[in-house]
Short mmCIF file of N, CA and C in Angstrom, two decimals:
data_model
loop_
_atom_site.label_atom_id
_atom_site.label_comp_id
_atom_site.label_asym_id
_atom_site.label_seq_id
_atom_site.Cartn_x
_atom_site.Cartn_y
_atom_site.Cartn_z
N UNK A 673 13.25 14.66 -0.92
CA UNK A 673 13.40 13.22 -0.82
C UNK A 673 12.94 12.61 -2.15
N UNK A 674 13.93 11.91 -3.01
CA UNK A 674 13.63 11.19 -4.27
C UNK A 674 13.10 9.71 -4.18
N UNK A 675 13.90 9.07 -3.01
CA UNK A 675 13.52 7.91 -2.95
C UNK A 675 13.57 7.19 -1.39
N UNK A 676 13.73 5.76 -0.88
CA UNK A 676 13.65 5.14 0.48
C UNK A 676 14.80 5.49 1.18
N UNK A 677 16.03 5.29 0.04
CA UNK A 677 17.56 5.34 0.48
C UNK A 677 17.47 5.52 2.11
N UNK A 678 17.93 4.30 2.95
CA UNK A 678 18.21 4.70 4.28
C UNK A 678 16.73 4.39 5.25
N UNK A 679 15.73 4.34 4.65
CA UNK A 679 14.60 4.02 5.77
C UNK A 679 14.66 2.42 6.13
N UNK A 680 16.27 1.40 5.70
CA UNK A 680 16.22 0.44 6.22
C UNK A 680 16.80 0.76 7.70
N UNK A 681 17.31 2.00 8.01
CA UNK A 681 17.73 2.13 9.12
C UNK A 681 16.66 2.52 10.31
N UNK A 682 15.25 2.79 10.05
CA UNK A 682 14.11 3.36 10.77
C UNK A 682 13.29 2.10 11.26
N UNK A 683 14.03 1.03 11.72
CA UNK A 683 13.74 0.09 12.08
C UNK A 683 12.27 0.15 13.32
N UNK A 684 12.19 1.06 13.87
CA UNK A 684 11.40 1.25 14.65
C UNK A 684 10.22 2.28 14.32
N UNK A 685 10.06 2.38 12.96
CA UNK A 685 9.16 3.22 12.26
C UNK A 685 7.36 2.72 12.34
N UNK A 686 6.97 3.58 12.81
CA UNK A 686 5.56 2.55 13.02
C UNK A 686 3.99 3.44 12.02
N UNK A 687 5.03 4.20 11.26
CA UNK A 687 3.74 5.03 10.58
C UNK A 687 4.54 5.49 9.55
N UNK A 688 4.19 5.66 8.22
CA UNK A 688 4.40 5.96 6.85
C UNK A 688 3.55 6.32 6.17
N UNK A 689 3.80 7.82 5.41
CA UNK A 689 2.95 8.41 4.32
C UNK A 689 3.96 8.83 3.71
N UNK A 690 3.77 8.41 1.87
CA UNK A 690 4.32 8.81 1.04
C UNK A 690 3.61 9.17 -0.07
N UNK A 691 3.55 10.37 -0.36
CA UNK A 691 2.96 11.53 -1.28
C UNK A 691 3.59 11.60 -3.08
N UNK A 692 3.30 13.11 -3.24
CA UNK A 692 3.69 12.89 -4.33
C UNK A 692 5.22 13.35 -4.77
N UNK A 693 6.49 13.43 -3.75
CA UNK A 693 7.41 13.83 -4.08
C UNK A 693 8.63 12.18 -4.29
N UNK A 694 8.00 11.27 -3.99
CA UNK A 694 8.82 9.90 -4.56
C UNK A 694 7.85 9.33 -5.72
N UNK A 695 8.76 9.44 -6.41
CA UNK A 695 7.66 8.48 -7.97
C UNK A 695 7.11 7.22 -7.85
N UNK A 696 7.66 6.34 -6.63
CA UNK A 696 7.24 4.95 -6.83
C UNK A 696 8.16 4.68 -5.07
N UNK A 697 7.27 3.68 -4.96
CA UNK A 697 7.33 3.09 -3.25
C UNK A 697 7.51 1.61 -3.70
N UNK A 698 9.06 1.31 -3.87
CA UNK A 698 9.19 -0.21 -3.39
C UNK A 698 9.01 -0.97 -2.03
N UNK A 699 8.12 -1.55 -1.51
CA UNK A 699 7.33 -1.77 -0.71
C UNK A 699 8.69 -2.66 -0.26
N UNK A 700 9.35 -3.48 -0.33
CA UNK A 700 10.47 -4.52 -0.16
C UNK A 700 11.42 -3.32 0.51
N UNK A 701 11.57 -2.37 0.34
CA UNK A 701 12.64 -1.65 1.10
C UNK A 701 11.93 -0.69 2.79
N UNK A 702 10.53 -1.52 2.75
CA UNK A 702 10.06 -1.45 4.38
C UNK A 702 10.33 -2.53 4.92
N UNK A 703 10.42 -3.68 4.50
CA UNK A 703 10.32 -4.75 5.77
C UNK A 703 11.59 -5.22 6.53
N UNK A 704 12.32 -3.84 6.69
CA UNK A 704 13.05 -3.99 8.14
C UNK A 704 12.57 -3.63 9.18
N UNK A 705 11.20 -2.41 8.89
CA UNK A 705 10.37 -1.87 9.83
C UNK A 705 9.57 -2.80 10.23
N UNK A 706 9.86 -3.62 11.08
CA UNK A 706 8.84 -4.70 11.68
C UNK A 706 7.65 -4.14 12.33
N UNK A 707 7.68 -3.11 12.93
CA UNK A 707 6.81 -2.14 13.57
C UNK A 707 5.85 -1.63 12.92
N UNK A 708 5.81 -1.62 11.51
CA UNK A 708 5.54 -0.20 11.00
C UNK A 708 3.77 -1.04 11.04
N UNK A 709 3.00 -0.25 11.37
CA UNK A 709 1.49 -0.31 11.41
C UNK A 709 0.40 0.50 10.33
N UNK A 710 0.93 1.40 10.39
CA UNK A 710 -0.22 2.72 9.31
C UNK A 710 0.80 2.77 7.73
N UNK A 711 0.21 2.41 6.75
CA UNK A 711 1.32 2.88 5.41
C UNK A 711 0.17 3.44 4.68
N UNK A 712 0.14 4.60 4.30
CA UNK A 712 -0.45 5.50 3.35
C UNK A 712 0.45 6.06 2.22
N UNK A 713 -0.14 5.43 1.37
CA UNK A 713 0.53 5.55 -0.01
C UNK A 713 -0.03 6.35 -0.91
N UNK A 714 -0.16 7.37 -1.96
CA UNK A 714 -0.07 7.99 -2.51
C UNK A 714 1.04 8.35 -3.84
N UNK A 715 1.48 7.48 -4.04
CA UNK A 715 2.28 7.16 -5.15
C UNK A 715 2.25 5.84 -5.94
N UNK A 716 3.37 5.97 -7.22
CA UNK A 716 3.17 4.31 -7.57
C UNK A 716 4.03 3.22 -6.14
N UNK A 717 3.11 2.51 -7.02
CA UNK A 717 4.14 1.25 -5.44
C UNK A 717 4.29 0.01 -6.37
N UNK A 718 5.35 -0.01 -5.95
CA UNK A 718 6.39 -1.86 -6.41
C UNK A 718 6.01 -2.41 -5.25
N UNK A 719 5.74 -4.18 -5.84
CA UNK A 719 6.45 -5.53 -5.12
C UNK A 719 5.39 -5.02 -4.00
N UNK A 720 3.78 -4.97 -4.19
CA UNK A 720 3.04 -4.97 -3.04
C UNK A 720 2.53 -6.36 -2.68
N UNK A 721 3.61 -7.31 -2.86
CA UNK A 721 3.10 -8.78 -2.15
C UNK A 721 3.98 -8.83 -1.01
N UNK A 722 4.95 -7.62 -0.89
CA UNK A 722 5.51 -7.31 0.65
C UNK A 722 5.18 -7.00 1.84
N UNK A 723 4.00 -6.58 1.27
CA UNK A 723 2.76 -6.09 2.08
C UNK A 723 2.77 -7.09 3.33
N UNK A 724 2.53 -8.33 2.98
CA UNK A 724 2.21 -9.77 3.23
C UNK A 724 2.99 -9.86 4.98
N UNK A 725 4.37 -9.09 4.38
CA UNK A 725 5.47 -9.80 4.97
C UNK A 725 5.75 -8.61 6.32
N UNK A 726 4.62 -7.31 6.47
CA UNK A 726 4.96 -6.49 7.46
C UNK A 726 4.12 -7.13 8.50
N UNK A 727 4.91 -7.62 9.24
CA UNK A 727 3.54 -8.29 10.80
C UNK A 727 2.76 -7.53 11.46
N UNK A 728 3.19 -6.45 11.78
CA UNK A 728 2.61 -5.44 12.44
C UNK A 728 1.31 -4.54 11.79
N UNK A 729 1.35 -4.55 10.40
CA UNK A 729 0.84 -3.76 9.71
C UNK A 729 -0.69 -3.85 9.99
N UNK A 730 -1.52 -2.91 10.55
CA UNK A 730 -2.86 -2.39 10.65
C UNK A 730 -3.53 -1.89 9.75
N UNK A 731 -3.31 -0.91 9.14
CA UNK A 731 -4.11 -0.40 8.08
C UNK A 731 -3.03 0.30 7.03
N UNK A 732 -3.28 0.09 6.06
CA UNK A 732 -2.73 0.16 4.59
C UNK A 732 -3.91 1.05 3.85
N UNK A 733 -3.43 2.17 3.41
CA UNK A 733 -4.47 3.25 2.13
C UNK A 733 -3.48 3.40 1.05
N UNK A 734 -4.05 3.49 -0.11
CA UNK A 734 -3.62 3.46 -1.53
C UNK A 734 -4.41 4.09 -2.03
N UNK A 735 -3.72 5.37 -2.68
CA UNK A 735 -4.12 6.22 -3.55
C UNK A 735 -3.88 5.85 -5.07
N UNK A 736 -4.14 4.93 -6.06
CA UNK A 736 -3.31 4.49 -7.27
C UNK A 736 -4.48 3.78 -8.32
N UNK A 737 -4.50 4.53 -9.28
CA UNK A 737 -5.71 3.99 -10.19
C UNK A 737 -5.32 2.56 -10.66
N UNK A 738 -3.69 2.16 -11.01
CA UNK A 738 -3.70 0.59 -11.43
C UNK A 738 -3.86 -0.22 -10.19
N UNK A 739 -3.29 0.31 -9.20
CA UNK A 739 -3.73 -0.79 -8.04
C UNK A 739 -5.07 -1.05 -7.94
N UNK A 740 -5.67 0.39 -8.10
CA UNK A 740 -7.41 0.16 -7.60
C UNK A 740 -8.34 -0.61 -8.75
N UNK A 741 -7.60 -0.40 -10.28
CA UNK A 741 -7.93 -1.51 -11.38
C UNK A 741 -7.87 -2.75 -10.70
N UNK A 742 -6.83 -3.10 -10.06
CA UNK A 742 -6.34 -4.83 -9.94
C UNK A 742 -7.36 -5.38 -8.75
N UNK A 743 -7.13 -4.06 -7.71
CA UNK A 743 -7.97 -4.73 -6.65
C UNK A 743 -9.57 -5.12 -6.79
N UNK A 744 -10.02 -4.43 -7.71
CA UNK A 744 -11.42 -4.28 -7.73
C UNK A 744 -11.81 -5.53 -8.70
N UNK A 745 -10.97 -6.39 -9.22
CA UNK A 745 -10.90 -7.13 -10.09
C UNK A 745 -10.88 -8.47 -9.86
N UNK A 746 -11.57 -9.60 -9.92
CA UNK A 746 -11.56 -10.93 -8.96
C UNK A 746 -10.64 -11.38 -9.59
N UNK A 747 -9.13 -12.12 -8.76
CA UNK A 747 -8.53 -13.37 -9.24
C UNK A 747 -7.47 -12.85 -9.76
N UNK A 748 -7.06 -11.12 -9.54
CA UNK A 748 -5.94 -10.72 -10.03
C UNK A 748 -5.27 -10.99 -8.25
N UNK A 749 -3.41 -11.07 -8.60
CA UNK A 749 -2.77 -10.63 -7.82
C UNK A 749 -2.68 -9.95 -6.62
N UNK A 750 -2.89 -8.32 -7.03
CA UNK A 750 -3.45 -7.95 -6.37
C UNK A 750 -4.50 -8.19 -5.32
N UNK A 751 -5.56 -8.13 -6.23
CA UNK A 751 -6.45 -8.19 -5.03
C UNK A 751 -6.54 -9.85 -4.00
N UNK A 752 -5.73 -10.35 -4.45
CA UNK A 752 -5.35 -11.79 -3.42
C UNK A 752 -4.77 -10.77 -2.17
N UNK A 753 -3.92 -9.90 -2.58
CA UNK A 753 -3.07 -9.65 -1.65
C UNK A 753 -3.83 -8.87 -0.99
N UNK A 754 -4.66 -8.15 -0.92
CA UNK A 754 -5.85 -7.23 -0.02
C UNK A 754 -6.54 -8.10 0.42
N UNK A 755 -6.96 -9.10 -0.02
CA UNK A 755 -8.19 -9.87 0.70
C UNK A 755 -6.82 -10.73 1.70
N UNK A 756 -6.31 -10.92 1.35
CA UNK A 756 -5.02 -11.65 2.31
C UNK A 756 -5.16 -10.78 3.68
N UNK A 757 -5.11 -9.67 3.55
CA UNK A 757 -4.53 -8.24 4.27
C UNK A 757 -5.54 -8.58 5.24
N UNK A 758 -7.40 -8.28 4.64
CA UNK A 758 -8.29 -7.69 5.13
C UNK A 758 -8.44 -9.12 6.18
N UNK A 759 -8.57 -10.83 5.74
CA UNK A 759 -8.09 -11.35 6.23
C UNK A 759 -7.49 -11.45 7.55
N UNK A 760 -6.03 -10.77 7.71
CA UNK A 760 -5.44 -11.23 8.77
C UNK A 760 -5.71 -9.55 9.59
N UNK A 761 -7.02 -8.80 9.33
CA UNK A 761 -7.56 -7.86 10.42
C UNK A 761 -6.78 -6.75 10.17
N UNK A 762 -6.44 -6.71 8.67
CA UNK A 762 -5.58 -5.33 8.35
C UNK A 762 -6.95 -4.10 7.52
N UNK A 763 -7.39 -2.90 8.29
CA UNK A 763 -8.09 -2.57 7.51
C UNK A 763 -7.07 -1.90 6.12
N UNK A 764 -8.03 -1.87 5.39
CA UNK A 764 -7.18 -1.76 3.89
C UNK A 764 -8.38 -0.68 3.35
N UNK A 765 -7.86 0.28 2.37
CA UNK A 765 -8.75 1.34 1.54
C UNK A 765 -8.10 1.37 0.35
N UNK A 766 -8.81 1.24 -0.77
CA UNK A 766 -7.61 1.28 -2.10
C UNK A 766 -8.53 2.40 -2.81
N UNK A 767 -8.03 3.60 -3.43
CA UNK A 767 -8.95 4.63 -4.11
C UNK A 767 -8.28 5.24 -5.51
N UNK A 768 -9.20 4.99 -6.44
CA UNK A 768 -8.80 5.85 -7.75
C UNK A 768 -8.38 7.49 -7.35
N UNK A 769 -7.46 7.54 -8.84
CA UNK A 769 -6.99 8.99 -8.35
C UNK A 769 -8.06 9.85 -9.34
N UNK A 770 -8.15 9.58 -10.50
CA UNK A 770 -8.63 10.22 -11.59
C UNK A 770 -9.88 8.63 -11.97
N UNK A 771 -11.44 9.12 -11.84
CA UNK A 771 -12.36 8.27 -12.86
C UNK A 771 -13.28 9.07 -13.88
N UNK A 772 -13.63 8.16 -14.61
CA UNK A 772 -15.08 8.51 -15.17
C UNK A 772 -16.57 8.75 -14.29
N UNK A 773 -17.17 9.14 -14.70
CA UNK A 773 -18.52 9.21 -14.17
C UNK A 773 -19.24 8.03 -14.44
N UNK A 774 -19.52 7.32 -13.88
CA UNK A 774 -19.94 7.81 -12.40
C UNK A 774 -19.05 6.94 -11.62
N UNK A 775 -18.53 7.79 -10.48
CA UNK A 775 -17.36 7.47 -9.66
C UNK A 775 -17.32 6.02 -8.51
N UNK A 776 -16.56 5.28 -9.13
CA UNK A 776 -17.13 3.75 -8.14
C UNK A 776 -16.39 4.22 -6.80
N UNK A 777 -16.49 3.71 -6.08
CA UNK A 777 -16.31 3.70 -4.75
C UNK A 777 -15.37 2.77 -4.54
N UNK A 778 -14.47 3.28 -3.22
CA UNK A 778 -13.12 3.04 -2.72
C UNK A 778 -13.16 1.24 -2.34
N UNK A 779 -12.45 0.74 -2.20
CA UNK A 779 -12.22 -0.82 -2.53
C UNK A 779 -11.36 -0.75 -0.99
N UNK A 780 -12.33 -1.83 -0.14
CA UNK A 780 -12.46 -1.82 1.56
C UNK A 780 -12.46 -3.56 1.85
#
């Protein structure tokens, strides 16, 4: 699997993990999955202000050192959109893939 092609048809999808065999997760090609609740990410991800737009969505994990730059960062983008998340009772985990020492801790 290279890319989403076709998961607009999994309309009733209520759990997603994507690893390291898609290079990048445009987040805009889930929200036909109205359902979808669990998204574990592990790749790059596009257009995560789509996030916003899954109703159902419960908990969201991100494996991604620029996301976990942005989130950890007051007043970026990003992290509007996590505190948005955490907000409307979505637990959220955002975690570096690769740090320096000494290793900060996962962004909750």
């Amino acid at each position: 699997m290279k890319d989403l092609s076709g998961i607009e048809l999994c309309r009733n999808l209520k759990s997603f993990s994507a690893i390291s065999m898609i290079e990048s997760v445009d987040v805009r090609a889930l929200l036909s999955c109205q359902r979808l609740g669990y998204l574990r990410l592990s790749t790059g991800i596009d257009h995560i202000e789509a996030l916003l737009d899954l109703p159902a969505l419960k908990e969201v994990r991100v494996l991604d050192d620029g996301i976990y730059d942005e989130v950890t960062t007051a007043g970026t983008p990003a992290r509007h959109i996590f505190d948005t998340l955490k907000d409307r009772g979505v637990s959220v985990w955002v975690h570096w893939v690769s740090a320096t020492q000494p290793t900060p801790p996962a962004f909750e």
